[in-house]
Amino acid sequence: MSDTDPAQMSAEQLLSLYASRRLSPVEALQAVLERVARYNPWVNAFATMNPRALKQAGESATRWAAGRPIGPLDGVPVTIKDLLNVQGLPTRRGSKTTAATPAAEDAPAVIGLKTAGAVILGKTTTTEFGWKTPGDCPLHGITRNAWNPERTVGGSSSGAAAAGAAGFGPLHVGTDAGGSIRIPAAYCGLVGMKPSYGRIPQWPHSAFGQVSCAGPMTRTVRDAALMMSAMARADSRDPYCLPDDPRDWRAGLEDGVAGLRVAVVRSLGFAAPVDAEGEAAVQTAARILAEHGAIVEEVDPVLPDTRAIFGRVWGVALARLVTTMAPEKRALLDRGLEEVAEREGAMSAIDYLGAEALRTEAAHAMAAFHETYDLVLCPTTPTAAFAADMPTLRPTEALWRDWAPWTFTFNLTRQPAITVPLGIDEEGMPRGVQFAAAQHRDELCFRAARVIEKAVAVPMARPESCHHHHH
């Protein structure tokens, strides 16, 4: 976090400077645009920029000058992942198969952010239809990690993570159907929150609509909570959204973890891999929580093998996407996406409903586990970010071995889960740990993450040395 460069300030810092008239939203946006011009040519975070951003920032500056901000994010720059509609901008979903037609209306989360006064900077890159973790897509190529351009940012919220780490403003919208907010956030040293299913409404629903959630990707826990407050407002277009709950999710954020029961979990229905540094990060987090009065125990929930369940949910969603597409368009798809679709597409409806029944069992088992434990603590990812230029091979195995073994279970069970940075490894790459809470107890995730954030002394600002890496 920078105290001098508005592009690297938190949303809370920007808002307090706007309120005291020491900074205008136009100056903040210009600082962000300067960084974008400098670093985006090799980070490759954007699918499209918003040509109206400067006009929106100017309108916000006028409101602040009059002492009349319209909402809690007035004048704060925000980016939107290119799976969500922004009125007047195309939604390309990382795919050459989609049309460049501007969207006719805003997604629910975007309405929430606009209503709060946020300035839409642009739309960020995604893996094709959000299908995988490696941060590349046929339409925009490879998105790179600001900590090290040789490494991936992760996905599918690739550009959101790249933008957050590169200091392209404080607030970034991701979506998460199996880890797509939390994995890239962990790889890039950010906070990433997948809320309870239905907390942030979605429309239209994506290919993964039954497990997918939009959520905040930010550099601080408080910013994530502030941003979620704007996004988590009911929308009548989404039949599955939770009842409207207008609140500031920062309320109670500093309450700590004293007396909370935390389970350090090693298995989510199968032996998920984690390297030595990931294991050490979890141990560090466990120690910090215990020092802050949490009751920490090593115990695993009794779950069915969630790999089989998620593989089917994911595979069938991709198969449906491919089979409903014109044959001439299929040739344009990411080859790995087609491979998964072919592999899973022949599944019978009976097999698929069998997976759905097991998913309900897993959700039931986690709900029972949370009768005893307030929080689950586990790794976010098996490793730090891997190479950006690797081809995607054997995606079905990679999904539960290299990419998402620690994240997708919480999509199946629809419970909230957050990743918070826990320092950097010996190669200078960020590591994160993950907390999950019972369904609809999103506030517990924020509280635990905040305790970790305050205790971890290592500043998680992206290294300024990145301009030595110019491609």
Short mmCIF file of C-alpha atoms in Angstrom, two decimals:
data_model
loop_
_atom_site.label_atom_id
_atom_site.label_comp_id
_atom_site.label_asym_id
_atom_site.label_seq_id
_atom_site.Cartn_x
_atom_site.Cartn_y
_atom_site.Cartn_z
CA MET A 1 0.00 0.00 0.00
CA SER A 2 1.37 3.41 -0.91
CA ASP A 3 0.77 6.58 1.06
CA THR A 4 1.66 8.78 -1.90
CA ASP A 5 0.41 7.10 -5.09
CA PRO A 6 -3.40 7.15 -5.26
CA ALA A 7 -3.36 4.15 -7.63
CA GLN A 8 -2.00 1.99 -4.81
CA MET A 9 -4.11 3.37 -1.98
CA SER A 10 -6.95 1.43 -0.42
CA ALA A 11 -10.52 2.52 -1.15
CA GLU A 12 -10.80 3.66 2.47
CA GLN A 13 -7.71 5.89 2.07
CA LEU A 14 -9.06 7.39 -1.16
CA LEU A 15 -12.46 8.11 0.38
CA SER A 16 -10.95 9.83 3.39
CA LEU A 17 -8.78 12.01 1.10
CA TYR A 18 -11.81 12.84 -1.07
CA ALA A 19 -13.80 13.80 2.04
CA SER A 20 -11.04 16.12 3.30
CA ARG A 21 -10.60 17.60 -0.22
CA ARG A 22 -6.93 16.58 -0.35
CA LEU A 23 -7.48 14.49 -3.48
CA SER A 24 -10.09 14.47 -6.22
CA PRO A 25 -11.51 11.38 -7.94
CA VAL A 26 -10.13 12.74 -11.24
CA GLU A 27 -6.58 12.85 -9.81
CA ALA A 28 -7.02 9.32 -8.44
CA LEU A 29 -8.22 8.02 -11.82
CA GLN A 30 -5.35 9.76 -13.61
CA ALA A 31 -2.85 8.11 -11.26
CA VAL A 32 -4.43 4.73 -12.03
CA LEU A 33 -4.40 5.38 -15.78
CA GLU A 34 -0.70 6.30 -15.61
CA ARG A 35 0.09 2.98 -13.96
CA VAL A 36 -2.06 1.14 -16.51
CA ALA A 37 -0.14 2.82 -19.34
CA ARG A 38 3.17 1.84 -17.72
CA TYR A 39 2.52 -1.75 -16.63
CA ASN A 40 -0.46 -3.12 -18.55
CA PRO A 41 1.49 -3.69 -21.79
CA TRP A 42 3.13 -6.71 -20.11
CA VAL A 43 0.63 -7.51 -17.33
CA ASN A 44 -2.27 -7.67 -19.86
CA ALA A 45 -5.06 -7.22 -17.31
CA PHE A 46 -7.73 -5.58 -19.46
CA ALA A 47 -10.26 -6.91 -21.95
CA THR A 48 -11.51 -3.36 -22.57
CA MET A 49 -11.20 0.06 -20.96
CA ASN A 50 -14.25 2.17 -20.16
CA PRO A 51 -14.19 5.27 -22.40
CA ARG A 52 -16.56 7.05 -19.98
CA ALA A 53 -14.38 6.58 -16.87
CA LEU A 54 -12.94 10.12 -16.89
CA LYS A 55 -16.42 11.62 -17.30
CA GLN A 56 -17.68 9.53 -14.32
CA ALA A 57 -14.70 10.63 -12.20
CA GLY A 58 -15.40 14.26 -13.10
CA GLU A 59 -19.04 13.94 -12.03
CA SER A 60 -17.87 12.40 -8.75
CA ALA A 61 -15.38 15.25 -8.22
CA THR A 62 -18.23 17.75 -8.65
CA ARG A 63 -20.31 15.90 -6.03
CA TRP A 64 -17.45 15.78 -3.52
CA ALA A 65 -16.76 19.49 -4.07
CA ALA A 66 -20.40 20.15 -3.22
CA GLY A 67 -20.14 17.87 -0.15
CA ARG A 68 -22.74 15.53 -1.65
CA PRO A 69 -21.26 12.10 -2.47
CA ILE A 70 -23.97 9.74 -3.77
CA GLY A 71 -22.76 6.58 -2.05
CA PRO A 72 -20.08 4.87 0.02
CA LEU A 73 -17.75 4.31 -2.99
CA ASP A 74 -18.17 7.65 -4.74
CA GLY A 75 -15.20 8.22 -7.06
CA VAL A 76 -13.38 4.98 -6.25
CA PRO A 77 -12.03 3.15 -9.34
CA VAL A 78 -13.24 -0.42 -9.81
CA THR A 79 -12.67 -3.08 -12.48
CA ILE A 80 -15.23 -5.67 -13.61
CA LYS A 81 -14.37 -9.18 -14.79
CA ASP A 82 -15.39 -9.77 -18.41
CA LEU A 83 -17.90 -12.49 -17.49
CA LEU A 84 -20.23 -9.82 -16.06
CA ASN A 85 -22.27 -7.37 -18.13
CA VAL A 86 -21.48 -3.67 -18.03
CA GLN A 87 -23.99 -1.63 -19.99
CA GLY A 88 -22.46 -0.23 -23.20
CA LEU A 89 -19.35 -2.47 -23.09
CA PRO A 90 -19.03 -5.90 -24.77
CA THR A 91 -19.01 -9.09 -22.69
CA ARG A 92 -16.52 -11.34 -24.49
CA ARG A 93 -15.87 -13.98 -21.76
CA GLY A 94 -12.32 -14.51 -23.03
CA SER A 95 -13.70 -16.24 -26.11
CA LYS A 96 -13.42 -15.77 -29.87
CA THR A 97 -16.88 -17.38 -30.10
CA THR A 98 -18.65 -14.38 -28.52
CA ALA A 99 -19.89 -11.21 -30.25
CA ALA A 100 -18.52 -7.71 -29.58
CA THR A 101 -22.06 -6.36 -29.09
CA PRO A 102 -22.30 -3.93 -26.15
CA ALA A 103 -24.33 -5.28 -23.21
CA ALA A 104 -27.81 -3.77 -22.85
CA GLU A 105 -27.90 -3.77 -19.05
CA ASP A 106 -25.64 -4.03 -16.01
CA ALA A 107 -25.12 -7.20 -13.98
CA PRO A 108 -26.53 -6.94 -10.43
CA ALA A 109 -23.08 -6.50 -8.81
CA VAL A 110 -22.28 -3.73 -11.29
CA ILE A 111 -25.52 -1.89 -10.46
CA GLY A 112 -24.57 -2.11 -6.79
CA LEU A 113 -21.13 -0.61 -7.42
CA LYS A 114 -22.45 2.13 -9.71
CA THR A 115 -25.18 3.01 -7.20
CA ALA A 116 -22.45 3.39 -4.57
CA GLY A 117 -20.67 5.84 -6.88
CA ALA A 118 -17.75 3.69 -8.05
CA VAL A 119 -15.99 4.66 -11.29
CA ILE A 120 -15.75 1.73 -13.73
CA LEU A 121 -12.18 1.69 -15.03
CA GLY A 122 -12.68 -1.20 -17.46
CA LYS A 123 -13.27 -4.92 -17.85
CA THR A 124 -10.61 -7.46 -16.90
CA THR A 125 -9.52 -10.64 -18.64
CA THR A 126 -10.88 -14.08 -17.79
CA THR A 127 -10.03 -17.60 -18.87
CA GLU A 128 -12.46 -18.72 -21.59
CA PHE A 129 -15.96 -18.79 -20.02
CA GLY A 130 -14.11 -18.95 -16.67
CA TRP A 131 -13.27 -22.61 -17.24
CA LYS A 132 -9.73 -22.96 -15.80
CA THR A 133 -7.00 -21.70 -13.46
CA PRO A 134 -4.05 -20.91 -15.77
CA GLY A 135 -4.41 -17.22 -16.66
CA ASP A 136 -4.70 -17.24 -20.44
CA CYS A 137 -7.51 -17.22 -22.99
CA PRO A 138 -7.86 -17.47 -26.77
CA LEU A 139 -9.12 -13.89 -27.11
CA HIS A 140 -6.60 -11.93 -25.03
CA GLY A 141 -3.61 -14.26 -24.67
CA ILE A 142 -1.66 -14.55 -21.41
CA THR A 143 -2.25 -12.35 -18.36
CA ARG A 144 0.92 -12.14 -16.23
CA ASN A 145 1.66 -11.84 -12.52
CA ALA A 146 2.93 -8.40 -11.45
CA TRP A 147 5.14 -10.07 -8.83
CA ASN A 148 6.95 -11.96 -11.60
CA PRO A 149 5.87 -11.89 -15.26
CA GLU A 150 7.15 -15.45 -15.77
CA ARG A 151 4.41 -16.66 -13.39
CA THR A 152 0.68 -17.03 -13.91
CA VAL A 153 -1.84 -14.78 -12.16
CA GLY A 154 -4.19 -17.73 -11.86
CA GLY A 155 -7.81 -17.71 -12.95
CA SER A 156 -10.39 -17.53 -13.94
CA SER A 157 -10.38 -13.95 -12.53
CA SER A 158 -7.01 -13.40 -14.18
CA GLY A 159 -7.16 -9.71 -15.03
CA ALA A 160 -8.77 -8.77 -11.71
CA ALA A 161 -5.84 -10.31 -9.81
CA ALA A 162 -3.27 -8.78 -12.17
CA ALA A 163 -4.91 -5.36 -11.79
CA GLY A 164 -5.01 -5.61 -8.00
CA ALA A 165 -1.36 -6.62 -7.75
CA ALA A 166 -0.17 -4.04 -10.28
CA GLY A 167 -1.89 -1.17 -8.45
CA PHE A 168 -4.59 -0.42 -11.01
CA GLY A 169 -6.87 0.96 -8.29
CA PRO A 170 -8.15 -0.71 -5.11
CA LEU A 171 -11.29 -2.66 -6.05
CA HIS A 172 -11.70 -5.55 -8.48
CA VAL A 173 -14.70 -7.80 -9.15
CA GLY A 174 -13.98 -11.50 -9.66
CA THR A 175 -16.26 -14.51 -9.99
CA ASP A 176 -15.72 -17.89 -8.37
CA ALA A 177 -17.27 -21.22 -9.43
CA GLY A 178 -14.47 -23.46 -8.12
CA GLY A 179 -11.81 -21.08 -6.80
CA SER A 180 -11.71 -18.39 -9.50
CA ILE A 181 -11.55 -15.50 -7.01
CA ARG A 182 -9.50 -17.16 -4.28
CA ILE A 183 -6.80 -18.86 -6.38
CA PRO A 184 -5.70 -15.78 -8.35
CA ALA A 185 -5.97 -13.63 -5.20
CA ALA A 186 -3.63 -16.03 -3.38
CA TYR A 187 -1.18 -16.10 -6.31
CA CYS A 188 -1.12 -12.27 -6.43
CA GLY A 189 -1.03 -11.34 -2.73
CA LEU A 190 -4.64 -10.13 -2.56
CA VAL A 191 -7.67 -10.67 -0.36
CA GLY A 192 -10.36 -12.60 -2.29
CA MET A 193 -13.83 -13.31 -0.93
CA LYS A 194 -16.27 -15.87 -2.33
CA PRO A 195 -19.47 -14.98 -0.47
CA SER A 196 -22.30 -17.32 0.46
CA TYR A 197 -24.18 -18.43 -2.64
CA GLY A 198 -26.88 -15.86 -3.47
CA ARG A 199 -25.34 -13.11 -1.32
CA ILE A 200 -24.32 -11.17 -4.46
CA PRO A 201 -27.01 -11.71 -7.09
CA GLN A 202 -26.11 -12.80 -10.63
CA TRP A 203 -27.87 -12.25 -13.94
CA PRO A 204 -27.64 -13.74 -16.41
CA HIS A 205 -26.43 -16.91 -14.70
CA SER A 206 -23.20 -18.28 -16.17
CA ALA A 207 -22.56 -21.83 -17.39
CA PHE A 208 -21.67 -22.52 -13.72
CA GLY A 209 -24.65 -20.64 -12.30
CA GLN A 210 -25.39 -23.19 -9.56
CA VAL A 211 -21.96 -22.86 -7.94
CA SER A 212 -20.69 -19.48 -9.13
CA CYS A 213 -20.52 -16.26 -7.10
CA ALA A 214 -19.20 -12.78 -7.79
CA GLY A 215 -17.04 -11.25 -5.09
CA PRO A 216 -14.42 -8.66 -4.16
CA MET A 217 -10.67 -8.87 -4.87
CA THR A 218 -8.79 -6.16 -3.00
CA ARG A 219 -5.52 -5.42 -1.23
CA THR A 220 -7.08 -5.09 2.23
CA VAL A 221 -9.73 -6.98 4.19
CA ARG A 222 -11.62 -3.80 5.07
CA ASP A 223 -11.83 -2.86 1.37
CA ALA A 224 -13.21 -6.32 0.57
CA ALA A 225 -15.96 -5.85 3.18
CA LEU A 226 -16.71 -2.32 1.99
CA MET A 227 -16.91 -3.48 -1.62
CA MET A 228 -19.14 -6.42 -0.72
CA SER A 229 -21.54 -4.00 1.00
CA ALA A 230 -22.13 -2.33 -2.38
CA MET A 231 -22.38 -5.59 -4.36
CA ALA A 232 -24.55 -7.62 -1.98
CA ARG A 233 -27.93 -6.06 -2.67
CA ALA A 234 -30.87 -8.18 -3.79
CA ASP A 235 -31.87 -8.04 -7.47
CA SER A 236 -35.24 -9.33 -8.66
CA ARG A 237 -33.67 -10.74 -11.86
CA ASP A 238 -31.89 -13.47 -9.85
CA PRO A 239 -34.40 -15.98 -8.47
CA TYR A 240 -31.75 -17.48 -6.15
CA CYS A 241 -30.46 -14.35 -4.42
CA LEU A 242 -30.74 -13.98 -0.64
CA PRO A 243 -33.22 -11.49 0.84
CA ASP A 244 -31.91 -7.93 0.73
CA ASP A 245 -29.63 -7.21 3.68
CA PRO A 246 -28.43 -3.62 3.44
CA ARG A 247 -25.43 -3.44 5.76
CA ASP A 248 -21.85 -2.35 5.99
CA TRP A 249 -19.90 -5.60 6.15
CA ARG A 250 -17.12 -3.74 7.99
CA ALA A 251 -19.38 -3.67 11.07
CA GLY A 252 -17.91 -6.12 13.61
CA LEU A 253 -14.87 -6.67 11.38
CA GLU A 254 -12.45 -5.80 14.20
CA ASP A 255 -14.13 -8.12 16.73
CA GLY A 256 -11.30 -10.66 16.52
CA VAL A 257 -11.45 -14.42 16.98
CA ALA A 258 -11.38 -14.85 20.76
CA GLY A 259 -13.56 -17.83 21.69
CA LEU A 260 -14.15 -18.91 18.09
CA ARG A 261 -13.53 -22.59 17.33
CA VAL A 262 -11.29 -23.13 14.32
CA ALA A 263 -10.69 -26.46 12.59
CA VAL A 264 -7.37 -26.81 10.77
CA VAL A 265 -8.45 -29.09 7.94
CA ARG A 266 -6.12 -31.44 6.02
CA SER A 267 -8.68 -33.26 3.89
CA LEU A 268 -11.85 -32.16 2.12
CA GLY A 269 -13.04 -35.67 1.25
CA PHE A 270 -9.71 -36.56 -0.38
CA ALA A 271 -6.02 -36.00 0.30
CA ALA A 272 -5.50 -32.59 -1.29
CA PRO A 273 -1.86 -31.76 -1.98
CA VAL A 274 -0.01 -28.81 -0.45
CA ASP A 275 3.71 -28.00 -0.55
CA ALA A 276 5.90 -27.34 2.50
CA GLU A 277 5.53 -23.57 2.28
CA GLY A 278 1.76 -23.80 1.98
CA GLU A 279 1.68 -26.06 5.04
CA ALA A 280 3.91 -23.63 6.94
CA ALA A 281 1.56 -20.76 6.08
CA VAL A 282 -1.40 -22.67 7.55
CA GLN A 283 0.60 -23.42 10.72
CA THR A 284 1.52 -19.74 11.04
CA ALA A 285 -2.11 -18.72 10.65
CA ALA A 286 -3.20 -21.31 13.23
CA ARG A 287 -0.64 -19.97 15.70
CA ILE A 288 -1.76 -16.35 15.14
CA LEU A 289 -5.41 -17.30 15.74
CA ALA A 290 -4.53 -19.23 18.91
CA GLU A 291 -2.54 -16.23 20.16
CA HIS A 292 -5.65 -14.13 19.60
CA GLY A 293 -7.82 -16.42 21.71
CA ALA A 294 -9.28 -18.82 19.15
CA ILE A 295 -9.69 -22.49 20.07
CA VAL A 296 -7.72 -24.22 17.30
CA GLU A 297 -7.95 -27.97 16.63
CA GLU A 298 -6.73 -30.24 13.84
CA VAL A 299 -9.81 -32.10 12.64
CA ASP A 300 -11.32 -33.05 9.27
CA PRO A 301 -14.99 -33.02 8.27
CA VAL A 302 -16.34 -36.39 7.07
CA LEU A 303 -17.10 -35.73 3.42
CA PRO A 304 -17.73 -37.77 0.29
CA ASP A 305 -14.94 -37.51 -2.31
CA THR A 306 -15.73 -34.03 -3.62
CA ARG A 307 -13.44 -34.47 -6.65
CA ALA A 308 -15.94 -36.75 -8.36
CA ILE A 309 -18.80 -34.37 -7.60
CA PHE A 310 -17.10 -31.22 -8.83
CA GLY A 311 -15.60 -32.90 -11.88
CA ARG A 312 -19.12 -33.77 -13.00
CA VAL A 313 -20.70 -30.39 -12.24
CA TRP A 314 -17.82 -28.66 -14.06
CA GLY A 315 -17.67 -31.14 -16.95
CA VAL A 316 -21.41 -31.12 -17.64
CA ALA A 317 -21.53 -27.31 -17.57
CA LEU A 318 -18.73 -27.16 -20.15
CA ALA A 319 -20.32 -29.90 -22.27
CA ARG A 320 -23.59 -27.97 -22.33
CA LEU A 321 -21.71 -24.83 -23.39
CA VAL A 322 -19.97 -26.65 -26.26
CA THR A 323 -22.96 -28.65 -27.52
CA THR A 324 -25.18 -25.54 -27.70
CA MET A 325 -22.56 -23.75 -29.83
CA ALA A 326 -22.54 -23.62 -33.64
CA PRO A 327 -20.06 -26.25 -34.93
CA GLU A 328 -17.97 -23.67 -36.82
CA LYS A 329 -17.45 -21.77 -33.52
CA ARG A 330 -16.19 -24.85 -31.64
CA ALA A 331 -12.95 -24.72 -33.62
CA LEU A 332 -12.20 -21.38 -31.94
CA LEU A 333 -12.42 -22.75 -28.37
CA ASP A 334 -9.57 -23.35 -25.93
CA ARG A 335 -8.60 -26.94 -26.71
CA GLY A 336 -8.60 -28.01 -23.04
CA LEU A 337 -12.16 -26.76 -22.56
CA GLU A 338 -13.27 -28.96 -25.45
CA GLU A 339 -11.36 -31.89 -24.01
CA VAL A 340 -13.21 -31.68 -20.68
CA ALA A 341 -16.54 -31.26 -22.48
CA GLU A 342 -15.90 -34.35 -24.63
CA ARG A 343 -14.83 -36.38 -21.62
CA GLU A 344 -17.84 -35.49 -19.46
CA GLY A 345 -20.46 -34.79 -22.12
CA ALA A 346 -21.57 -38.40 -22.50
CA MET A 347 -22.60 -38.63 -18.85
CA SER A 348 -26.15 -39.77 -18.26
CA ALA A 349 -28.65 -37.54 -16.48
CA ILE A 350 -28.78 -40.23 -13.79
CA ASP A 351 -25.03 -39.92 -13.15
CA TYR A 352 -25.30 -36.17 -13.05
CA LEU A 353 -28.17 -36.26 -10.54
CA GLY A 354 -26.11 -38.74 -8.53
CA ALA A 355 -23.38 -36.09 -8.30
CA GLU A 356 -25.97 -33.50 -7.26
CA ALA A 357 -27.23 -35.81 -4.50
CA LEU A 358 -23.65 -36.25 -3.24
CA ARG A 359 -23.22 -32.49 -3.34
CA THR A 360 -26.19 -32.09 -1.02
CA GLU A 361 -24.59 -34.69 1.27
CA ALA A 362 -21.35 -32.73 1.30
CA ALA A 363 -23.25 -29.51 2.10
CA HIS A 364 -25.08 -31.33 4.91
CA ALA A 365 -21.81 -32.69 6.30
CA MET A 366 -20.21 -29.22 6.32
CA ALA A 367 -23.29 -27.72 7.99
CA ALA A 368 -23.02 -30.39 10.70
CA PHE A 369 -19.27 -29.71 11.07
CA HIS A 370 -20.01 -26.00 11.57
CA GLU A 371 -22.32 -26.85 14.47
CA THR A 372 -19.03 -27.37 16.34
CA TYR A 373 -16.53 -25.24 14.43
CA ASP A 374 -17.04 -21.59 13.52
CA LEU A 375 -14.28 -21.62 10.93
CA VAL A 376 -12.29 -23.95 8.73
CA LEU A 377 -8.65 -23.01 8.12
CA CYS A 378 -6.85 -24.64 5.19
CA PRO A 379 -4.54 -23.74 2.30
CA THR A 380 -5.94 -21.73 -0.61
CA THR A 381 -3.73 -23.40 -3.23
CA PRO A 382 -1.35 -26.39 -3.34
CA THR A 383 1.58 -24.18 -4.44
CA ALA A 384 2.50 -20.60 -5.27
CA ALA A 385 1.83 -19.37 -8.82
CA PHE A 386 3.27 -21.68 -11.49
CA ALA A 387 4.71 -20.70 -14.89
CA ALA A 388 2.53 -18.44 -17.06
CA ASP A 389 3.53 -20.02 -20.36
CA MET A 390 2.82 -23.67 -19.55
CA PRO A 391 0.37 -25.45 -21.86
CA THR A 392 -2.78 -26.71 -20.12
CA LEU A 393 -2.40 -30.50 -20.09
CA ARG A 394 -4.79 -33.10 -18.64
CA PRO A 395 -7.13 -30.44 -17.20
CA THR A 396 -9.36 -32.87 -15.28
CA GLU A 397 -6.40 -34.11 -13.20
CA ALA A 398 -4.91 -30.61 -12.94
CA LEU A 399 -8.20 -29.31 -11.52
CA TRP A 400 -8.03 -31.35 -8.33
CA ARG A 401 -4.27 -31.77 -8.15
CA ASP A 402 -2.69 -28.43 -9.15
CA TRP A 403 -5.42 -25.81 -9.35
CA ALA A 404 -8.46 -26.00 -7.12
CA PRO A 405 -8.29 -28.94 -4.66
CA TRP A 406 -8.68 -26.60 -1.66
CA THR A 407 -11.30 -24.28 -3.10
CA PHE A 408 -14.03 -26.07 -5.09
CA THR A 409 -15.60 -27.90 -2.13
CA PHE A 410 -16.85 -24.58 -0.72
CA ASN A 411 -18.56 -23.82 -4.06
CA LEU A 412 -20.35 -27.17 -3.90
CA THR A 413 -21.49 -26.47 -0.34
CA ARG A 414 -22.27 -22.79 -1.13
CA GLN A 415 -20.59 -21.53 2.05
CA PRO A 416 -18.48 -18.35 2.26
CA ALA A 417 -14.68 -18.62 1.92
CA ILE A 418 -11.93 -16.01 1.90
CA THR A 419 -8.23 -16.03 1.07
CA VAL A 420 -5.88 -13.65 2.89
CA PRO A 421 -2.18 -13.08 2.14
CA LEU A 422 0.33 -14.65 4.50
CA GLY A 423 3.66 -13.25 3.35
CA ILE A 424 5.90 -14.21 0.47
CA ASP A 425 7.88 -17.38 -0.20
CA GLU A 426 11.63 -17.78 -0.80
CA GLU A 427 11.18 -17.06 -4.51
CA GLY A 428 9.42 -13.79 -3.73
CA MET A 429 5.91 -15.01 -4.57
CA PRO A 430 2.84 -14.41 -2.39
CA ARG A 431 1.21 -17.17 -0.32
CA GLY A 432 -2.28 -17.12 1.14
CA VAL A 433 -4.41 -19.11 3.56
CA GLN A 434 -8.14 -19.75 3.37
CA PHE A 435 -10.99 -19.51 5.87
CA ALA A 436 -14.47 -20.92 5.33
CA ALA A 437 -17.51 -20.38 7.55
CA ALA A 438 -21.00 -21.86 7.70
CA GLN A 439 -23.44 -20.80 5.01
CA HIS A 440 -24.49 -17.14 5.44
CA ARG A 441 -21.83 -16.46 8.14
CA ASP A 442 -19.71 -14.35 5.79
CA GLU A 443 -18.78 -11.98 8.62
CA LEU A 444 -16.72 -14.69 10.35
CA CYS A 445 -14.50 -14.99 7.25
CA PHE A 446 -13.82 -11.26 7.33
CA ARG A 447 -13.05 -11.27 11.06
CA ALA A 448 -10.53 -14.11 10.84
CA ALA A 449 -8.87 -12.65 7.73
CA ARG A 450 -8.54 -9.28 9.48
CA VAL A 451 -6.74 -10.87 12.46
CA ILE A 452 -4.24 -12.48 10.07
CA GLU A 453 -3.80 -9.28 8.06
CA LYS A 454 -2.99 -7.24 11.17
CA ALA A 455 -0.57 -9.87 12.50
CA VAL A 456 1.39 -10.41 9.28
CA ALA A 457 4.10 -7.77 9.31
CA VAL A 458 5.27 -8.33 5.72
CA PRO A 459 3.86 -5.50 3.62
CA MET A 460 2.01 -7.11 0.72
CA ALA A 461 2.51 -4.21 -1.71
CA ARG A 462 3.58 -5.42 -5.12
CA PRO A 463 7.33 -4.87 -5.61
CA GLU A 464 8.24 -1.70 -7.49
CA SER A 465 11.06 -3.62 -9.16
CA CYS A 466 8.55 -4.88 -11.71
CA HIS A 467 9.56 -2.29 -14.27
CA HIS A 468 12.93 -4.07 -14.57
CA HIS A 469 11.03 -6.97 -16.13
CA HIS A 470 9.82 -5.01 -19.17
CA HIS A 471 9.00 -7.31 -22.07
#
